[in-house]
CSV table of C-alpha atoms in Angstrom, one decimal:
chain,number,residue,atom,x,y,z
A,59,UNK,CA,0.0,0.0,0.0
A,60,UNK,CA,2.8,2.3,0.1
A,61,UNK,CA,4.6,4.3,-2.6
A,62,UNK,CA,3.5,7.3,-4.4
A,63,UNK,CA,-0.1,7.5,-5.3
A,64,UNK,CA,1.2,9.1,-8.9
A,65,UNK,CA,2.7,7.3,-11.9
A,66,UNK,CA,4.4,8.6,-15.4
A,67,UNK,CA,2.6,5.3,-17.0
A,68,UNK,CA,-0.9,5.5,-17.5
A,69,UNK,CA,-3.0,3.2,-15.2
A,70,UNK,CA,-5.0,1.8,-18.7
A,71,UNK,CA,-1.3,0.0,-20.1
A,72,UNK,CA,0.6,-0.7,-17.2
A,73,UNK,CA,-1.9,-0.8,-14.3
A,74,UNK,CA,-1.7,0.3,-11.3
A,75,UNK,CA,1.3,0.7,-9.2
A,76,UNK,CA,-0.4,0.3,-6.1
A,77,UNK,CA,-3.8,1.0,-4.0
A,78,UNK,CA,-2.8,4.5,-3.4
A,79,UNK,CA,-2.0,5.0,-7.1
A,80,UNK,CA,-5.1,3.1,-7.8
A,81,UNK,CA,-7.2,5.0,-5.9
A,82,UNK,CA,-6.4,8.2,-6.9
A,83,UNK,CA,-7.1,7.6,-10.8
A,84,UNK,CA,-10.0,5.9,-9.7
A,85,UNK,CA,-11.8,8.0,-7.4
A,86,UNK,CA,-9.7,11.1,-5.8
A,87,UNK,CA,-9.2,12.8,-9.0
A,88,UNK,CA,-10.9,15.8,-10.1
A,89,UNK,CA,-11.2,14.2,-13.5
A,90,UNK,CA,-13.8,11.4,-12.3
A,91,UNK,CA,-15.9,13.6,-10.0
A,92,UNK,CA,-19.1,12.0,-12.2
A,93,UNK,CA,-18.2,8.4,-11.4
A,94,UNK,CA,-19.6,6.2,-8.8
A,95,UNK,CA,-17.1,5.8,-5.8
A,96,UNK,CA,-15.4,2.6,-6.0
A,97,UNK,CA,-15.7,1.3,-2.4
A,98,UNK,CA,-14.3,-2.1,-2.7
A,99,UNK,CA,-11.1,-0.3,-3.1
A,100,UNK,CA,-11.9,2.4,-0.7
A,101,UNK,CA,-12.3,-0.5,1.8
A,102,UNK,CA,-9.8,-2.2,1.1
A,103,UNK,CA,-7.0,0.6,1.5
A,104,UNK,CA,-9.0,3.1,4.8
A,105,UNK,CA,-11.0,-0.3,6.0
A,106,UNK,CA,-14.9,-1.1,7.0
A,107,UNK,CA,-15.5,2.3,9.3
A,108,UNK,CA,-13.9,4.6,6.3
A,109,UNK,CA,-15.4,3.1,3.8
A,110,UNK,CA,-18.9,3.3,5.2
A,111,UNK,CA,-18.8,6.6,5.8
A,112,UNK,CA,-18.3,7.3,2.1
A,113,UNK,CA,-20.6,5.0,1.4
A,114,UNK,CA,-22.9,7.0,3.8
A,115,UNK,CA,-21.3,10.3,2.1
A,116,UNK,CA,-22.3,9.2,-1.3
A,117,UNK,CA,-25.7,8.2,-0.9
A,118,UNK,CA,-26.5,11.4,0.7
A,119,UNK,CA,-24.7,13.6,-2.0
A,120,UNK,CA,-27.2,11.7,-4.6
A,121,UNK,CA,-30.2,11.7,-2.5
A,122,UNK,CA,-29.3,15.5,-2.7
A,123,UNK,CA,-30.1,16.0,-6.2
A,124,UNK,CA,-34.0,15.5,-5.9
A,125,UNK,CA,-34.0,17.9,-3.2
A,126,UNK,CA,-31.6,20.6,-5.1
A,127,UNK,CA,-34.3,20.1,-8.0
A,128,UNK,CA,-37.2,21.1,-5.8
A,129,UNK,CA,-35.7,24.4,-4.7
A,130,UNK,CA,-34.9,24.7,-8.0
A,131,UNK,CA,-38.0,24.9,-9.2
A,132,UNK,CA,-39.1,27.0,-6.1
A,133,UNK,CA,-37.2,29.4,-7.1
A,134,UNK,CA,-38.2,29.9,-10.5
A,135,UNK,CA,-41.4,29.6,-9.7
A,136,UNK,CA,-40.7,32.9,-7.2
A,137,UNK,CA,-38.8,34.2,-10.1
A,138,UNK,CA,-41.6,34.1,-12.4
A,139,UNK,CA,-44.5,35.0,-10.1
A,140,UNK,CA,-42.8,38.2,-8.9
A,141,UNK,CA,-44.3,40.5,-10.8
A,142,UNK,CA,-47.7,38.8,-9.2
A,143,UNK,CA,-46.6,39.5,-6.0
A,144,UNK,CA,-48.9,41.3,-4.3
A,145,UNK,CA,-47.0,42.1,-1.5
A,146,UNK,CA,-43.9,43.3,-3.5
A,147,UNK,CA,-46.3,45.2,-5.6
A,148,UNK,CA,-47.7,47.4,-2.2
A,149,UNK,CA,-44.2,48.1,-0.9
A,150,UNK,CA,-43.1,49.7,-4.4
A,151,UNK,CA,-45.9,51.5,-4.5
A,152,UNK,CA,-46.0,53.2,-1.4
A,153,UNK,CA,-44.3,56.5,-2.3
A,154,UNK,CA,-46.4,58.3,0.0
A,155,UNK,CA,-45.7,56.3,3.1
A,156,UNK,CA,-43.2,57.4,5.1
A,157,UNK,CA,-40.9,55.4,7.7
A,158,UNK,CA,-39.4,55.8,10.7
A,159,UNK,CA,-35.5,56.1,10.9
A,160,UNK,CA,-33.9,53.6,12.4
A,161,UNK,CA,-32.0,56.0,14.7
A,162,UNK,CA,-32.3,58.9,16.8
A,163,UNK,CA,-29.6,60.3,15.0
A,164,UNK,CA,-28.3,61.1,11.2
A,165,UNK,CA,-30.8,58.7,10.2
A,166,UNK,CA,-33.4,60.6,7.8
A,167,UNK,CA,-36.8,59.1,6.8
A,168,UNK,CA,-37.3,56.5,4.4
A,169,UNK,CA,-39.9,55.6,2.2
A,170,UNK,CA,-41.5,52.7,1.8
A,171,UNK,CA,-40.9,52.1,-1.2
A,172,UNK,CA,-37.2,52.2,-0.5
A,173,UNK,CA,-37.8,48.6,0.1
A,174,UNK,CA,-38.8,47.6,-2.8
A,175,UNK,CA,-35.7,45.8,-4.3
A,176,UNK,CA,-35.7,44.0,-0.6
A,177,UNK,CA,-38.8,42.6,-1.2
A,178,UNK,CA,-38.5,41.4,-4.4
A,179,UNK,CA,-35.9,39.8,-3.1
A,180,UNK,CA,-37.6,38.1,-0.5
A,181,UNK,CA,-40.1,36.8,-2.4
A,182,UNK,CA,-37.6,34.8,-4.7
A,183,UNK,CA,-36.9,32.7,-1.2
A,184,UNK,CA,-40.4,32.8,0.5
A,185,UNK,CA,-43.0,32.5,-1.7
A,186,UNK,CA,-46.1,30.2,-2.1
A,187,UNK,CA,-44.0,27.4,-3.2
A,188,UNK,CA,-41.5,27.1,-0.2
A,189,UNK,CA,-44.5,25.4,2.2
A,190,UNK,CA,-44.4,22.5,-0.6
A,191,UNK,CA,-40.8,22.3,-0.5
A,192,UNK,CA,-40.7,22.1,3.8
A,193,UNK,CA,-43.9,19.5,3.2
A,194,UNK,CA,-41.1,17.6,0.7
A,195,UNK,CA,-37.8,18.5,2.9
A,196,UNK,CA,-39.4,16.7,5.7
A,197,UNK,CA,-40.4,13.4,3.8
A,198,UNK,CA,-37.2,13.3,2.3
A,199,UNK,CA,-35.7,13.1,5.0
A,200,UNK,CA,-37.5,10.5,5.9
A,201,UNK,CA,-37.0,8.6,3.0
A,202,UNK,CA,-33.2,9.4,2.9
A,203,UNK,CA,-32.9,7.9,5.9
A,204,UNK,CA,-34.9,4.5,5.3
A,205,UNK,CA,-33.2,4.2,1.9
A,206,UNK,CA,-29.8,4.3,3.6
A,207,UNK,CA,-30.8,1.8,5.8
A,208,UNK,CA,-31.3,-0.6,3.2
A,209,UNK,CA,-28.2,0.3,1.5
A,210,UNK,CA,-25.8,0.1,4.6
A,211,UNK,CA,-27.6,-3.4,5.1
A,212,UNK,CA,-27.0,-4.4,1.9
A,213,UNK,CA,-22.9,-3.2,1.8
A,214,UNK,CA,-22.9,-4.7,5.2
A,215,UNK,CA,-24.2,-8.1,3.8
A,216,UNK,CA,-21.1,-8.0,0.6
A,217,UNK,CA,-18.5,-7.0,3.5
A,218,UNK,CA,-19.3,-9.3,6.0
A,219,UNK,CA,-20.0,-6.5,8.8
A,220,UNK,CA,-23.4,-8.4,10.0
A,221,UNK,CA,-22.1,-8.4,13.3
A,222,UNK,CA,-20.1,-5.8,13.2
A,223,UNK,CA,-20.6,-2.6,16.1
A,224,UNK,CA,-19.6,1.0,14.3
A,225,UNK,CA,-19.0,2.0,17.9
A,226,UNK,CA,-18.3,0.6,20.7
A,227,UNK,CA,-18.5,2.6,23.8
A,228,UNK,CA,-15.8,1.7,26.0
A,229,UNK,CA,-16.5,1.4,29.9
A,230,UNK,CA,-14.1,4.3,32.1
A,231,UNK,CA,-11.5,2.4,33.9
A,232,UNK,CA,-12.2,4.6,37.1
A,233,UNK,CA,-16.1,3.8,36.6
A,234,UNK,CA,-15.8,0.0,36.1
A,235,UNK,CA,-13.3,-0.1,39.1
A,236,UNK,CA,-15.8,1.8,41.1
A,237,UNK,CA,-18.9,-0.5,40.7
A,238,UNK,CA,-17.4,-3.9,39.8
A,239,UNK,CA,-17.3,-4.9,43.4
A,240,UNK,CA,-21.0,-4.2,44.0
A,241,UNK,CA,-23.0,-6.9,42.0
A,242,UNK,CA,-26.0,-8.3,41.6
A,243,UNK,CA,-28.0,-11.3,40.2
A,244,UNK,CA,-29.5,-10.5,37.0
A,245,UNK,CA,-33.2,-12.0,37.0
A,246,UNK,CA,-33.2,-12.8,33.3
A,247,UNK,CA,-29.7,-14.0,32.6
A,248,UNK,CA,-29.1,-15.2,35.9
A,249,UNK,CA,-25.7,-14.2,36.4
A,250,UNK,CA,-24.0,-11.6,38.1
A,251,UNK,CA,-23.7,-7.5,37.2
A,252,UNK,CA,-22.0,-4.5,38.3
A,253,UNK,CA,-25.2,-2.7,40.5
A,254,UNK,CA,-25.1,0.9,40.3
A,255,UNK,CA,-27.0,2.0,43.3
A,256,UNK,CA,-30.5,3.9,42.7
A,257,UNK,CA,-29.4,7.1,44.5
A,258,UNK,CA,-26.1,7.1,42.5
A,259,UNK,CA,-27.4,6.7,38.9
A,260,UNK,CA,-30.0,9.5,40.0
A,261,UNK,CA,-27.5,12.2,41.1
A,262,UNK,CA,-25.7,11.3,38.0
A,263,UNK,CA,-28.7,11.7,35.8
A,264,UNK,CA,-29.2,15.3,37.4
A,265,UNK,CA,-25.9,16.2,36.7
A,266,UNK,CA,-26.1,15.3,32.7
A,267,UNK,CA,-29.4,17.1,32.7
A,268,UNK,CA,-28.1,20.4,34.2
A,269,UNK,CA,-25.1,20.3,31.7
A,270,UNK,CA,-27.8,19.7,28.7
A,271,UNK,CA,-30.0,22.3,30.4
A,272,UNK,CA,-27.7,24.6,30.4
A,273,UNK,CA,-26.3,24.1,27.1
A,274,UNK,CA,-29.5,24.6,25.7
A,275,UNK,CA,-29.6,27.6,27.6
A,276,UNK,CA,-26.5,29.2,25.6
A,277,UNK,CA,-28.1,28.2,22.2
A,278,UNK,CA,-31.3,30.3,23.6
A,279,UNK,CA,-29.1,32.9,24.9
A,280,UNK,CA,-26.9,32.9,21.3
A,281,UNK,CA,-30.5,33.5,19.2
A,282,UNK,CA,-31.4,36.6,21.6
A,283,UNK,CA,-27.8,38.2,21.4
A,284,UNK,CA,-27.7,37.8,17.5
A,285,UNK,CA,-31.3,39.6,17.5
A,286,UNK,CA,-30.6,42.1,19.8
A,287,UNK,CA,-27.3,42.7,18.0
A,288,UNK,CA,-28.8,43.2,14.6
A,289,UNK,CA,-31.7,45.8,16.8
A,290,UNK,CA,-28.5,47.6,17.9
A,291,UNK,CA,-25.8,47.4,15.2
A,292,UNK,CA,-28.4,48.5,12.0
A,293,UNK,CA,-28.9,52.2,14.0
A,294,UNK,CA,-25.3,52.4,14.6
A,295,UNK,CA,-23.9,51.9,10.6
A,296,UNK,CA,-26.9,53.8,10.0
A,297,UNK,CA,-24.6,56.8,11.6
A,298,UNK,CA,-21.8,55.5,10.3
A,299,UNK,CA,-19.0,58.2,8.8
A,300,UNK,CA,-18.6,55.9,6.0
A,301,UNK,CA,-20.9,57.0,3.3
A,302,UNK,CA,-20.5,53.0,1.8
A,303,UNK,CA,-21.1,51.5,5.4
A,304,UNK,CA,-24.3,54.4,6.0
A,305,UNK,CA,-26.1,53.8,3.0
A,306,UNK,CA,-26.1,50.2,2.9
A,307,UNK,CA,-26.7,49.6,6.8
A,308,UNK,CA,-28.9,46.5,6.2
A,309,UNK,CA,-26.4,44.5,4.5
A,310,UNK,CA,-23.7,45.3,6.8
A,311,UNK,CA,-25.7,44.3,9.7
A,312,UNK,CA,-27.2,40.8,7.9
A,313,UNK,CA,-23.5,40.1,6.8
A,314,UNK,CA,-21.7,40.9,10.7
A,315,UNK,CA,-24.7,39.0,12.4
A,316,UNK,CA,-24.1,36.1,10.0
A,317,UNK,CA,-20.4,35.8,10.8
A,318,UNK,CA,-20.7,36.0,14.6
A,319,UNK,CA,-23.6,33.5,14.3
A,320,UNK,CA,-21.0,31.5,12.1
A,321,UNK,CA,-18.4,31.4,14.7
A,322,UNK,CA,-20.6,30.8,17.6
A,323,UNK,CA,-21.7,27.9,15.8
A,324,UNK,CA,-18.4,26.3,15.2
A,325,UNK,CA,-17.5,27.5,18.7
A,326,UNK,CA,-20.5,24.9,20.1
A,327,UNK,CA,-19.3,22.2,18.0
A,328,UNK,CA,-16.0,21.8,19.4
């Protein structure tokens, strides 16, 4: 398996040099994007786990194509229905109405109206059309996730992984150390188990639902500081020296929330 995964010969005359050369003419080069991954040989050179998940990582990128179709077609259907849009058709009409400023200070009022390109825009996204395409996200999911059933049984079946675990969650050393000397007779097997006392296991259980309490609590507490962010931010580029940043406060404020919402996403992942 070793050796460089290029070759000056081409693989069709003098084959493959070896699995990492074969591999990359076969299915990590740019020039066979279109072709179905050959996982036999994906398997053969990462092993089961690897393999599966691009197994897994193919049948979702195909299962994708349906779904890229329907929002597609949802949003041509918004771009042909726009100049039907009522709503659209109110807001660029309303010369007469006059808004608000969105600060106290060097912020003058606005029209309606000024909104016009805005809502056009939104109706491209949210129209009639998108409740059809949440009504077919949702049962595609569904169906994604029964089809891949059937196909990780069936490439577990050719590769022999029928009783194969994915995971297996190991037991902590300190934990198994802990509880081994307290046992107990199983009634159903009829042999003997580590017993984790009642009172234990329940001032454990309290202590994984405070962390995922308060977890959830930061999520909850990241939505409100991203909305009261945008509240704050759009007044203050609207009195912003910077004629580009003033006059186009909106976007500055969508873009800024979008990358502090980014990081504080990747932030919870870790």
């Amino acid at each position: 398996m070793l050796g460089s995964y290029r070759s000056k010969n081409s693989i069709r005359t003098h084959g493959a040099v070896n699995h990492r050369h074969l591999l990359y003419e076969c299915w990590a080069s740019w020039g066979v994007w279109y072709k179905y991954q050959p996982l036999d040989l994906v398997r053969r050179y990462f092993g089961e786990k690897i393999g599966l998940y691009f197994a897994w990582l193919g049948w979702y990128t195909g299962m994708l194509f349906p779904a890229a179709f329907i929002g597609l077609f949802v949003f041509l259907y918004g771009v042909t229905t726009l100049d039907h849009c009522q709503v659209s058709k109110e807001v660029c009409q309303a010369t007469d109405i006059i808004m608000c400023p969105v600060c106290d200070k060097y912020c003058p009022f606005m029209r309606l109206s000024d909104s016009c390109v805005y809502a056009k825009v939104t109706h491209l996204f949210d129209n009639g059309a998108t409740v059809f395409f949440a009504v077919f996200m949702a049962v595609w999911a569904t169906v994604f996730l029964e089809f891949w059933k059937r196909r990780r049984a069936v490439i577990a079946y050719d590769w022999d992984l029928i009783d194969w675990e994915e995971e297996e969650e190991e037991i902590r050393p300190q934990f198994e150390a802990k509880y081994s000397k307290k046992e107990r007779m199983n009634p159903i097997s009829g042999k003997p188990e580590p017993y984790q006392a009642f009172a234990d296991k329940c001032s454990r259980l309290i202590v994984s639902a405070s962390g995922i309490f308060f977890m959830i609590c930061v999520v909850i507490a990241a939505v409100f500081g991203i909305v009261i962010y945008r509240v704050v931010t759009v007044s203050t580029f609207a009195a912003f020296k910077w004629a580009l940043i003033r006059n186009n406060s909106q976007v500055a404020t969508t873009g800024t929330a979008v990358c502090i919402n980014f990081c504080i996403i990747m932030l919870l992942n870790v």
